[in-house]
Coordinates of N, CA and C and ligand atoms in Angstrom, one line a residue:
E18 N -6.2 -15.1 -72.0 CA -5.0 -15.9 -72.2 C -4.7 -16.0 -73.7
A19 N -5.8 -16.2 -74.5 CA -5.6 -16.3 -76.0 C -5.1 -15.0 -76.5
E20 N -5.5 -13.9 -76.0 CA -5.0 -12.6 -76.5 C -3.5 -12.4 -76.2
I21 N -3.2 -12.9 -74.9 CA -1.7 -12.7 -74.5 C -0.9 -13.6 -75.4
A22 N -1.5 -14.9 -75.7 CA -0.6 -15.7 -76.5 C -0.4 -15.1 -77.9
A23 N -1.4 -14.4 -78.4 CA -1.3 -13.8 -79.7 C -0.3 -12.6 -79.7
M24 N -0.3 -11.9 -78.6 CA 0.7 -10.9 -78.4 C 2.1 -11.4 -78.3
R25 N 2.3 -12.5 -77.6 CA 3.6 -13.1 -77.4 C 4.0 -13.6 -78.8
R26 N 3.2 -14.2 -79.6 CA 3.5 -14.7 -80.9 C 4.0 -13.6 -81.8
A27 N 3.2 -12.5 -81.8 CA 3.5 -11.4 -82.7 C 4.9 -10.8 -82.4
S28 N 5.1 -10.6 -81.1 CA 6.4 -10.1 -80.7 C 7.6 -11.0 -81.0
R29 N 7.4 -12.4 -81.0 CA 8.4 -13.3 -81.3 C 8.7 -13.1 -82.8
I30 N 7.7 -13.0 -83.6 CA 7.9 -12.8 -85.1 C 8.7 -11.5 -85.3
N31 N 8.3 -10.5 -84.5 CA 9.0 -9.2 -84.7 C 10.5 -9.3 -84.3
D32 N 10.8 -10.1 -83.3 CA 12.2 -10.4 -82.9 C 13.0 -11.0 -84.1
Q33 N 12.3 -11.9 -84.8 CA 12.9 -12.5 -86.0 C 13.2 -11.5 -87.2
V34 N 12.2 -10.7 -87.4 CA 12.2 -9.8 -88.5 C 13.3 -8.7 -88.2
V35 N 13.3 -8.2 -87.0 CA 14.3 -7.2 -86.7 C 15.7 -7.8 -86.8
G36 N 15.9 -9.0 -86.4 CA 17.2 -9.7 -86.5 C 17.6 -9.8 -88.0
Q37 N 16.6 -10.2 -88.8 CA 16.9 -10.3 -90.3 C 17.2 -9.0 -90.9
A38 N 16.5 -7.9 -90.5 CA 16.7 -6.5 -91.1 C 18.1 -6.1 -90.6
I39 N 18.5 -6.3 -89.4 CA 19.8 -5.9 -88.9 C 21.0 -6.7 -89.8
A40 N 20.7 -8.0 -90.0 CA 21.7 -8.8 -90.7 C 21.8 -8.3 -92.1
A41 N 20.8 -7.6 -92.7 CA 20.9 -7.1 -94.1 C 21.5 -5.8 -94.2
L42 N 21.8 -5.1 -93.2 CA 22.4 -3.8 -93.3 C 23.7 -3.8 -94.1
H43 N 24.0 -3.0 -95.0 CA 25.2 -2.9 -95.7 C 25.5 -1.5 -96.2
A44 N 26.8 -1.3 -96.4 CA 27.1 0.1 -96.8 C 26.4 0.5 -98.1
G45 N 25.8 1.7 -98.1 CA 25.1 2.1 -99.3 C 23.6 1.7 -99.3
A46 N 23.2 0.8 -98.5 CA 21.7 0.5 -98.4 C 21.0 1.8 -98.1
S47 N 19.8 1.8 -98.7 CA 18.9 3.0 -98.4 C 17.8 2.6 -97.3
E48 N 17.3 3.7 -96.7 CA 16.3 3.4 -95.6 C 15.1 2.7 -96.3
T49 N 14.7 3.1 -97.4 CA 13.5 2.5 -98.1 C 13.8 1.0 -98.4
E50 N 15.1 0.7 -98.8 CA 15.4 -0.7 -99.2 C 15.2 -1.5 -97.9
I51 N 15.6 -1.1 -96.8 CA 15.5 -1.8 -95.6 C 14.0 -2.0 -95.1
A52 N 13.3 -0.8 -95.2 CA 11.9 -0.8 -94.9 C 11.1 -1.8 -95.8
D53 N 11.5 -1.8 -97.1 CA 10.8 -2.7 -98.0 C 11.1 -4.3 -97.7
L54 N 12.4 -4.4 -97.3 CA 12.7 -5.8 -96.7 C 11.8 -6.2 -95.6
V55 N 11.8 -5.3 -94.6 CA 10.9 -5.6 -93.4 C 9.6 -6.0 -93.8
E56 N 8.9 -5.2 -94.7 CA 7.6 -5.5 -95.1 C 7.4 -6.9 -95.7
R57 N 8.4 -7.2 -96.6 CA 8.4 -8.5 -97.3 C 8.5 -9.7 -96.2
L58 N 9.5 -9.5 -95.3 CA 9.6 -10.5 -94.3 C 8.4 -10.8 -93.4
F59 N 7.7 -9.6 -93.1 CA 6.5 -9.9 -92.3 C 5.4 -10.5 -93.1
R60 N 5.3 -10.2 -94.4 CA 4.3 -10.9 -95.3 C 4.6 -12.3 -95.3
E61 N 5.9 -12.7 -95.5 CA 6.2 -14.1 -95.5 C 5.8 -14.9 -94.2
K62 N 5.8 -14.1 -93.1 CA 5.5 -14.7 -91.8 C 4.0 -14.5 -91.4
G63 N 3.2 -14.1 -92.3 CA 1.8 -14.1 -92.1 C 1.2 -12.8 -91.6
A64 N 1.9 -11.7 -91.6 CA 1.3 -10.4 -91.2 C 0.2 -10.1 -92.2
N65 N -0.8 -9.5 -91.7 CA -2.0 -9.4 -92.5 C -2.2 -8.1 -93.2
R66 N -1.2 -7.2 -93.2 CA -1.3 -6.0 -93.9 C 0.0 -5.3 -94.0
S67 N 0.1 -4.4 -94.9 CA 1.3 -3.7 -95.2 C 1.9 -3.0 -94.0
S68 N 3.1 -3.1 -93.8 CA 3.8 -2.4 -92.6 C 4.2 -1.1 -92.9
E69 N 3.3 -0.4 -93.7 CA 3.5 1.0 -94.1 C 3.6 1.8 -92.8
G70 N 4.7 2.6 -92.7 CA 5.0 3.4 -91.5 C 6.2 2.9 -90.7
Q71 N 6.8 1.8 -91.1 CA 8.0 1.3 -90.4 C 9.0 2.4 -90.4
L72 N 9.7 2.6 -89.2 CA 10.7 3.7 -89.2 C 12.1 3.0 -89.3
V73 N 12.8 3.4 -90.4 CA 14.2 3.0 -90.5 C 14.9 4.3 -90.7
C74 N 15.9 4.6 -89.7 CA 16.5 6.0 -89.6 C 18.0 5.7 -89.5
F75 N 18.7 6.2 -90.5 CA 20.2 6.2 -90.5 C 20.8 7.5 -90.0
G76 N 21.7 7.4 -89.1 CA 22.6 8.6 -88.6 C 21.7 9.7 -88.2
P77 N 21.9 10.9 -88.6 CA 21.2 12.0 -88.0 C 19.6 11.9 -88.2
N78 N 19.1 11.1 -89.1 CA 17.8 10.9 -89.3 C 17.1 10.3 -88.0
G79 N 17.9 9.6 -87.3 CA 17.4 9.0 -86.1 C 17.1 10.0 -85.0
A80 N 17.5 11.2 -85.1 CA 17.3 12.2 -84.1 C 15.8 12.8 -84.3
D81 N 15.1 12.4 -85.3 CA 13.7 12.7 -85.5 C 13.0 11.5 -85.2
P82 N 12.2 11.4 -84.0 CA 11.6 10.2 -83.6 C 10.5 9.7 -84.6
H83 N 10.2 10.5 -85.4 CA 9.1 10.1 -86.5 C 9.6 10.1 -87.8
H84 N 10.9 10.2 -88.1 CA 11.4 10.1 -89.5 C 11.0 8.9 -90.3
G85 N 10.4 9.1 -91.5 CA 10.0 8.0 -92.3 C 11.1 7.7 -93.2
P86 N 11.1 6.4 -93.7 CA 12.2 6.0 -94.5 C 12.3 6.8 -95.8
D87 N 13.5 7.2 -96.3 CA 13.7 7.8 -97.5 C 15.0 7.3 -98.2
G88 N 15.6 8.0 -99.1 CA 16.7 7.5 -100.0 C 18.0 7.7 -99.2
T89 N 18.1 8.1 -97.9 CA 19.3 8.2 -97.3 C 20.0 6.9 -97.3
R90 N 21.3 7.1 -97.5 CA 22.2 5.8 -97.6 C 23.0 5.6 -96.3
L91 N 23.2 4.3 -96.1 CA 23.9 3.9 -94.8 C 25.4 4.1 -94.9
R92 N 26.0 4.8 -93.9 CA 27.5 5.0 -93.9 C 28.1 4.6 -92.6
E93 N 29.3 4.3 -92.6 CA 30.1 4.0 -91.4 C 29.9 4.9 -90.4
G94 N 29.6 4.4 -89.1 CA 29.5 5.3 -87.9 C 28.0 5.7 -87.7
D95 N 27.1 5.3 -88.6 CA 25.8 5.8 -88.4 C 25.1 4.9 -87.3
S96 N 24.3 5.6 -86.5 CA 23.3 4.8 -85.7 C 22.1 4.4 -86.6
V97 N 21.6 3.3 -86.3 CA 20.5 2.8 -87.2 C 19.3 2.4 -86.2
V98 N 18.2 3.2 -86.4 CA 17.0 3.0 -85.6 C 16.0 2.2 -86.3
L99 N 15.6 1.1 -85.9 CA 14.6 0.3 -86.5 C 13.3 0.2 -85.6
D100 N 12.3 0.9 -85.9 CA 11.1 0.9 -85.1 C 10.0 0.2 -85.9
I101 N 9.7 -1.1 -85.5 CA 9.0 -2.0 -86.4 C 7.7 -2.4 -85.7
F102 N 6.6 -2.2 -86.3 CA 5.3 -2.5 -85.8 C 4.3 -2.9 -86.9
I103 N 3.5 -3.9 -86.6 CA 2.6 -4.4 -87.5 C 1.6 -5.4 -86.8
P104 N 0.3 -5.5 -87.3 CA -0.6 -6.5 -86.7 C -0.3 -7.9 -87.3
I105 N -0.3 -8.8 -86.4 CA -0.2 -10.3 -86.9 C -1.4 -10.9 -86.3
G106 N -2.2 -11.5 -87.3 CA -3.6 -11.8 -86.8 C -4.3 -10.5 -86.4
R107 N -4.8 -10.4 -85.3 CA -5.4 -9.1 -85.0 C -4.6 -8.3 -84.0
Y108 N -3.4 -8.8 -83.6 CA -2.7 -8.2 -82.5 C -1.4 -7.6 -83.0
W109 N -1.1 -6.5 -82.5 CA 0.1 -5.8 -82.9 C 1.3 -6.1 -82.1
C110 N 2.4 -6.0 -82.8 CA 3.8 -6.0 -82.2 C 4.3 -4.6 -82.4
D111 N 5.3 -4.3 -81.6 CA 5.9 -2.9 -81.7 C 7.3 -3.0 -81.0
M112 N 8.3 -2.9 -81.6 CA 9.7 -2.9 -81.1 C 10.6 -2.1 -81.7
T113 N 11.5 -1.4 -81.0 CA 12.6 -0.6 -81.6 C 13.9 -1.1 -81.0
R114 N 14.8 -1.3 -82.0 CA 16.2 -1.5 -81.6 C 17.2 -0.5 -82.4
T115 N 18.2 -0.2 -81.8 CA 19.2 0.7 -82.4 C 20.5 0.0 -82.5
V116 N 21.2 -0.1 -83.6 CA 22.5 -0.6 -83.7 C 23.5 0.5 -84.4
F117 N 24.7 0.2 -84.4 CA 25.7 1.1 -85.0 C 26.3 0.3 -86.2
F118 N 26.5 1.1 -87.3 CA 27.0 0.5 -88.5 C 28.6 0.7 -88.6
R119 N 29.3 -0.4 -88.4 CA 30.8 -0.5 -88.5 C 31.6 0.2 -87.5
S120 N 31.1 1.3 -86.9 CA 31.8 1.9 -85.7 C 30.8 2.7 -85.0
A121 N 31.2 2.9 -83.7 CA 30.3 3.7 -82.8 C 31.2 4.8 -82.2
S122 N 30.7 6.1 -82.2 CA 31.5 7.1 -81.5 C 31.4 7.0 -80.0
E123 N 32.2 7.7 -79.4 CA 32.2 7.7 -77.9 C 30.9 8.2 -77.4
E124 N 30.4 9.2 -78.1 CA 29.1 9.8 -77.6 C 28.0 8.9 -77.9
G125 N 28.0 8.2 -79.1 CA 27.0 7.2 -79.5 C 27.0 6.2 -78.4
R126 N 28.1 5.7 -78.0 CA 28.1 4.6 -77.0 C 27.6 5.0 -75.7
R127 N 27.9 6.3 -75.3 CA 27.4 6.8 -74.0 C 25.8 7.0 -74.1
V128 N 25.3 7.5 -75.2 CA 23.9 7.7 -75.4 C 23.3 6.3 -75.4
Y129 N 23.9 5.3 -76.1 CA 23.2 4.0 -76.1 C 23.1 3.4 -74.7
E130 N 24.2 3.5 -73.9 CA 24.1 2.8 -72.7 C 23.2 3.4 -71.7
T131 N 23.0 4.8 -71.9 CA 22.0 5.5 -71.1 C 20.6 5.1 -71.4
V132 N 20.3 5.0 -72.7 CA 19.0 4.6 -73.1 C 18.7 3.2 -72.7
K133 N 19.7 2.3 -72.8 CA 19.5 0.9 -72.3 C 19.2 0.8 -70.8
A134 N 20.0 1.6 -70.1 CA 19.9 1.6 -68.6 C 18.5 2.1 -68.3
A135 N 18.0 3.2 -69.0 CA 16.6 3.7 -68.8 C 15.5 2.7 -69.1
N136 N 15.7 2.0 -70.2 CA 14.8 0.9 -70.6 C 14.7 -0.2 -69.4
L137 N 15.9 -0.6 -69.0 CA 15.9 -1.7 -68.0 C 15.4 -1.3 -66.7
A138 N 15.7 0.0 -66.3 CA 15.2 0.6 -65.1 C 13.7 0.7 -65.1
A139 N 13.1 1.0 -66.1 CA 11.7 1.1 -66.1 C 11.0 -0.3 -66.1
E140 N 11.6 -1.2 -66.8 CA 11.0 -2.6 -66.8 C 11.2 -3.2 -65.4
A141 N 12.3 -2.8 -64.7 CA 12.5 -3.4 -63.4 C 11.5 -2.9 -62.4
V142 N 10.9 -1.7 -62.5 CA 10.0 -1.3 -61.5 C 8.6 -1.7 -61.7
I143 N 8.2 -2.2 -62.9 CA 6.8 -2.5 -63.2 C 6.3 -3.7 -62.4
R144 N 5.2 -3.4 -61.8 CA 4.4 -4.4 -61.0 C 2.9 -3.9 -61.0
P145 N 2.0 -4.8 -60.6 CA 0.6 -4.4 -60.6 C 0.4 -3.3 -59.5
G146 N -0.6 -2.4 -59.8 CA -1.0 -1.4 -58.8 C -0.3 -0.2 -58.7
M147 N 0.6 0.1 -59.6 CA 1.4 1.3 -59.5 C 0.9 2.3 -60.6
P148 N 0.9 3.6 -60.2 CA 0.6 4.6 -61.3 C 1.5 4.5 -62.5
M149 N 1.0 4.6 -63.6 CA 1.9 4.5 -64.9 C 3.0 5.6 -64.8
R150 N 2.7 6.7 -64.3 CA 3.7 7.8 -64.3 C 5.0 7.4 -63.6
E151 N 4.9 6.4 -62.7 CA 6.2 6.0 -61.9 C 7.1 5.3 -62.8
I152 N 6.5 4.6 -63.9 CA 7.4 3.9 -64.8 C 8.1 4.9 -65.7
D153 N 7.4 5.8 -66.2 CA 8.0 7.0 -67.0 C 9.2 7.5 -66.1
R154 N 8.8 7.8 -64.9 CA 9.8 8.5 -64.0 C 11.1 7.7 -63.8
A155 N 11.0 6.4 -63.7 CA 12.1 5.5 -63.5 C 13.0 5.6 -64.7
A156 N 12.5 5.6 -65.9 CA 13.3 5.8 -67.1 C 13.9 7.2 -67.2
R157 N 13.0 8.2 -67.0 CA 13.4 9.5 -67.2 C 14.5 10.0 -66.2
R158 N 14.5 9.5 -65.0 CA 15.5 9.7 -64.1 C 16.9 9.4 -64.5
V159 N 17.0 8.2 -65.1 CA 18.3 7.7 -65.6 C 18.9 8.7 -66.7
I160 N 18.0 9.0 -67.6 CA 18.3 9.9 -68.7 C 18.7 11.3 -68.2
E161 N 17.9 11.8 -67.2 CA 18.3 13.1 -66.6 C 19.6 13.1 -65.9
E162 N 19.8 12.0 -65.1 CA 21.1 12.0 -64.4 C 22.3 11.9 -65.3
A163 N 22.1 11.4 -66.5 CA 23.2 11.3 -67.5 C 23.4 12.6 -68.2
G164 N 22.5 13.6 -68.0 CA 22.6 14.9 -68.6 C 21.8 15.1 -69.9
Y165 N 21.0 14.0 -70.2 CA 20.4 14.0 -71.6 C 18.8 14.3 -71.4
G166 N 18.4 14.7 -70.2 CA 17.0 15.0 -70.0 C 16.2 15.7 -71.1
P167 N 16.8 16.8 -71.6 CA 16.1 17.6 -72.6 C 16.0 16.9 -74.0
H168 N 16.7 15.8 -74.1 CA 16.8 15.1 -75.4 C 16.0 13.8 -75.4
F169 N 15.2 13.7 -74.3 CA 14.2 12.5 -74.2 C 12.9 13.3 -74.4
T170 N 12.4 13.4 -75.6 CA 11.4 14.4 -76.0 C 10.0 13.8 -76.1
H171 N 9.7 12.6 -75.7 CA 8.3 12.0 -75.8 C 8.2 11.2 -74.5
R172 N 6.8 10.7 -74.5 CA 6.4 9.8 -73.4 C 7.2 8.5 -73.5
L173 N 7.2 7.8 -72.3 CA 7.9 6.5 -72.3 C 7.2 5.5 -73.2
G174 N 5.9 5.5 -73.3 CA 5.3 4.5 -74.2 C 3.7 4.6 -74.2
H175 N 3.1 3.5 -74.7 CA 1.7 3.5 -75.0 C 1.2 2.1 -74.9
G176 N -0.1 2.0 -74.6 CA -0.8 0.7 -74.6 C -0.7 0.2 -76.0
C177 N -0.7 -1.2 -76.2 CA -0.6 -1.9 -77.5 C -1.5 -3.1 -77.4
G178 N -2.1 -3.4 -78.5 CA -3.0 -4.6 -78.6 C -3.8 -4.7 -79.8
L179 N -5.0 -4.4 -79.8 CA -5.8 -4.4 -81.0 C -5.4 -3.2 -82.0
D180 N -4.9 -2.2 -81.4 CA -4.2 -1.1 -82.1 C -2.9 -1.0 -81.6
C181 N -2.0 -0.3 -82.5 CA -0.6 -0.2 -82.1 C -0.5 0.8 -80.9
H182 N -1.3 1.9 -81.0 CA -1.4 2.9 -80.0 C -2.7 2.9 -79.3
E183 N -2.8 2.5 -78.1 CA -4.1 2.6 -77.4 C -3.9 2.8 -75.9
P184 N -4.9 3.1 -75.1 CA -4.6 3.3 -73.7 C -4.0 2.0 -73.1
P185 N -3.3 2.1 -72.0 CA -3.0 3.3 -71.2 C -1.9 4.1 -71.8
D186 N -1.8 5.4 -71.4 CA -0.8 6.2 -71.7 C 0.4 6.0 -70.8
N187 N 1.5 5.6 -71.3 CA 2.7 5.4 -70.4 C 3.5 6.6 -70.4
S188 N 3.0 7.6 -69.5 CA 3.6 9.0 -69.5 C 3.7 9.5 -68.1
S189 N 4.5 10.6 -68.0 CA 4.6 11.3 -66.7 C 3.3 11.9 -66.3
A190 N 2.3 11.9 -67.1 CA 1.0 12.6 -66.7 C -0.1 11.5 -66.3
C191 N 0.3 10.3 -66.4 CA -0.8 9.2 -66.3 C -0.8 8.6 -64.9
G192 N -2.0 8.7 -64.2 CA -2.2 8.2 -63.0 C -2.9 6.8 -63.0
V193 N -3.2 6.3 -64.1 CA -3.9 5.0 -64.3 C -3.0 3.9 -63.5
L194 N -3.6 3.1 -62.8 CA -2.9 2.0 -62.1 C -2.7 0.8 -63.0
T195 N -1.5 0.2 -62.9 CA -1.2 -0.9 -63.7 C -2.0 -2.2 -63.3
R196 N -2.4 -3.0 -64.1 CA -3.1 -4.2 -63.8 C -2.6 -5.4 -64.5
P197 N -2.6 -6.6 -63.9 CA -2.1 -7.8 -64.6 C -2.9 -7.9 -65.9
G198 N -2.2 -8.3 -67.0 CA -2.8 -8.4 -68.4 C -2.7 -7.2 -69.2
M199 N -2.3 -6.0 -68.6 CA -2.1 -4.9 -69.5 C -0.8 -5.1 -70.3
V200 N -0.8 -4.7 -71.5 CA 0.4 -4.6 -72.4 C 0.6 -3.3 -72.9
F201 N 2.0 -2.8 -72.7 CA 2.3 -1.4 -73.1 C 3.8 -1.4 -73.6
S202 N 4.1 -0.4 -74.2 CA 5.6 -0.2 -74.7 C 6.3 0.5 -73.6
V203 N 7.6 0.2 -73.6 CA 8.6 0.9 -72.8 C 9.7 1.3 -73.8
E204 N 9.8 2.6 -74.2 CA 10.5 3.0 -75.3 C 11.3 4.4 -75.1
P205 N 12.2 4.4 -74.1 CA 13.0 5.6 -73.9 C 13.9 5.9 -75.1
G206 N 14.2 7.2 -75.3 CA 15.1 7.5 -76.5 C 15.8 8.8 -76.1
I207 N 17.0 8.9 -76.8 CA 17.7 10.2 -76.8 C 18.0 10.7 -78.2
Y208 N 17.7 11.9 -78.5 CA 17.8 12.4 -79.8 C 18.7 13.7 -79.9
L209 N 19.8 13.5 -80.6 CA 20.8 14.6 -80.7 C 20.7 15.1 -82.1
T210 N 20.1 16.3 -82.3 CA 19.9 16.8 -83.7 C 21.2 17.0 -84.5
G211 N 21.1 16.5 -85.7 CA 22.3 16.6 -86.6 C 23.3 15.5 -86.3
K212 N 23.1 14.7 -85.3 CA 24.1 13.6 -85.0 C 23.5 12.2 -85.1
L213 N 22.6 11.9 -84.1 CA 22.1 10.5 -84.0 C 20.9 10.4 -83.1
G214 N 20.3 9.2 -83.2 CA 19.2 9.0 -82.2 C 19.4 7.5 -81.7
V215 N 18.9 7.3 -80.5 CA 18.9 6.0 -80.0 C 17.6 5.8 -79.3
R216 N 16.8 4.8 -79.6 CA 15.6 4.4 -78.8 C 15.7 2.9 -78.8
I217 N 15.3 2.4 -77.6 CA 15.1 0.9 -77.4 C 13.7 0.7 -76.7
E218 N 13.0 -0.1 -77.5 CA 11.5 -0.3 -77.2 C 11.2 -1.8 -77.1
D219 N 10.6 -2.2 -76.0 CA 10.0 -3.5 -75.8 C 8.5 -3.3 -75.6
L220 N 7.7 -4.3 -75.9 CA 6.4 -4.5 -75.3 C 6.5 -5.3 -73.9
V221 N 5.8 -4.9 -73.0 CA 5.8 -5.6 -71.7 C 4.3 -5.9 -71.3
L222 N 4.2 -7.1 -70.6 CA 2.9 -7.6 -70.1 C 3.0 -7.5 -68.6
V223 N 2.1 -6.8 -68.0 CA 2.1 -6.8 -66.5 C 1.6 -8.2 -66.0
T224 N 2.3 -8.7 -65.1 CA 2.0 -10.0 -64.5 C 1.5 -9.8 -63.1
E225 N 1.3 -10.9 -62.3 CA 0.8 -10.8 -60.9 C 1.9 -10.2 -60.0
D226 N 3.2 -10.3 -60.4 CA 4.2 -9.9 -59.5 C 5.3 -9.1 -60.2
G227 N 5.1 -8.6 -61.3 CA 6.2 -7.8 -62.1 C 5.7 -7.7 -63.6
C228 N 6.6 -7.9 -64.4 CA 6.2 -7.9 -65.8 C 7.0 -8.9 -66.6
E229 N 6.5 -9.2 -67.8 CA 7.1 -10.1 -68.8 C 7.4 -9.3 -70.0
V230 N 8.7 -9.3 -70.3 CA 9.1 -8.5 -71.5 C 8.8 -9.5 -72.7
L231 N 8.0 -8.9 -73.6 CA 7.5 -9.8 -74.8 C 8.6 -9.9 -75.9
N232 N 9.6 -9.0 -75.9 CA 10.6 -9.0 -76.9 C 11.9 -9.6 -76.4
A233 N 12.5 -10.6 -77.2 CA 13.7 -11.2 -76.7 C 14.9 -10.8 -77.5
Y234 N 14.7 -9.9 -78.5 CA 15.9 -9.5 -79.3 C 16.8 -8.8 -78.3
P235 N 18.2 -9.1 -78.4 CA 19.1 -8.5 -77.3 C 19.2 -7.0 -77.4
K236 N 19.6 -6.4 -76.2 CA 19.8 -5.0 -76.1 C 21.2 -4.6 -75.9
E237 N 22.1 -5.5 -76.0 CA 23.5 -5.1 -75.9 C 23.9 -4.3 -77.1
L238 N 24.8 -3.3 -76.8 CA 25.2 -2.4 -77.9 C 25.9 -3.3 -79.0
Q239 N 25.4 -3.1 -80.3 CA 26.0 -3.9 -81.3 C 26.5 -2.9 -82.4
V240 N 27.8 -3.3 -82.8 CA 28.3 -2.7 -84.0 C 28.3 -3.7 -85.2
V241 N 27.5 -3.5 -86.2 CA 27.3 -4.5 -87.2 C 27.9 -4.1 -88.5
G242 N 28.0 -5.1 -89.5 CA 28.5 -4.8 -90.8 C 30.0 -5.0 -90.9
Ligands
LIG11 MN1 5.9 2.2 -79.9

């Protein structure tokens, strides 16, 4: 219970930081400027080490799921992927949100709604005693049916707790059965090279009869700035 409370608390802080980072987006901001802001906000809230490795991806950079922040400047129409993870106390948070800056293309909106539907579909099927691969399947099916299957290029998620990435493997290859108390990420994405990326990630806690989503930051499509 104490560990779960610490995980909830870390994700609550992450909700706040992501909200503040999104509010700070402005034309001409660089990815590193926003990543530095995230780091400072976490330190103010008691995170115990540098958030080195935060992913802040503007526009086409978001099509690389592992793009690290650089001097790229924010422009109208960009998707903005914020993948934010850090230990607070001994326990990690890990959340991704994607927003659009000042406008969103038709395709961007379609991709966003598909990823959101995949995230919600996966979270809706989670219950104790199911093979992990069925969770990945629930998300992947939504993305495949929308025609973006080849653009969802990674597993659905990973265990999270004392490390950011730990077992169980939330993937199509994992037969581990879910158990109450497990915490793992649900993070479907669609990546269109040269255009944009969208990923929506929550941490979830398996409960006795379903799951509790530890992140409360909204998932409705947002055009900000
Ligand atoms: Mn993650």
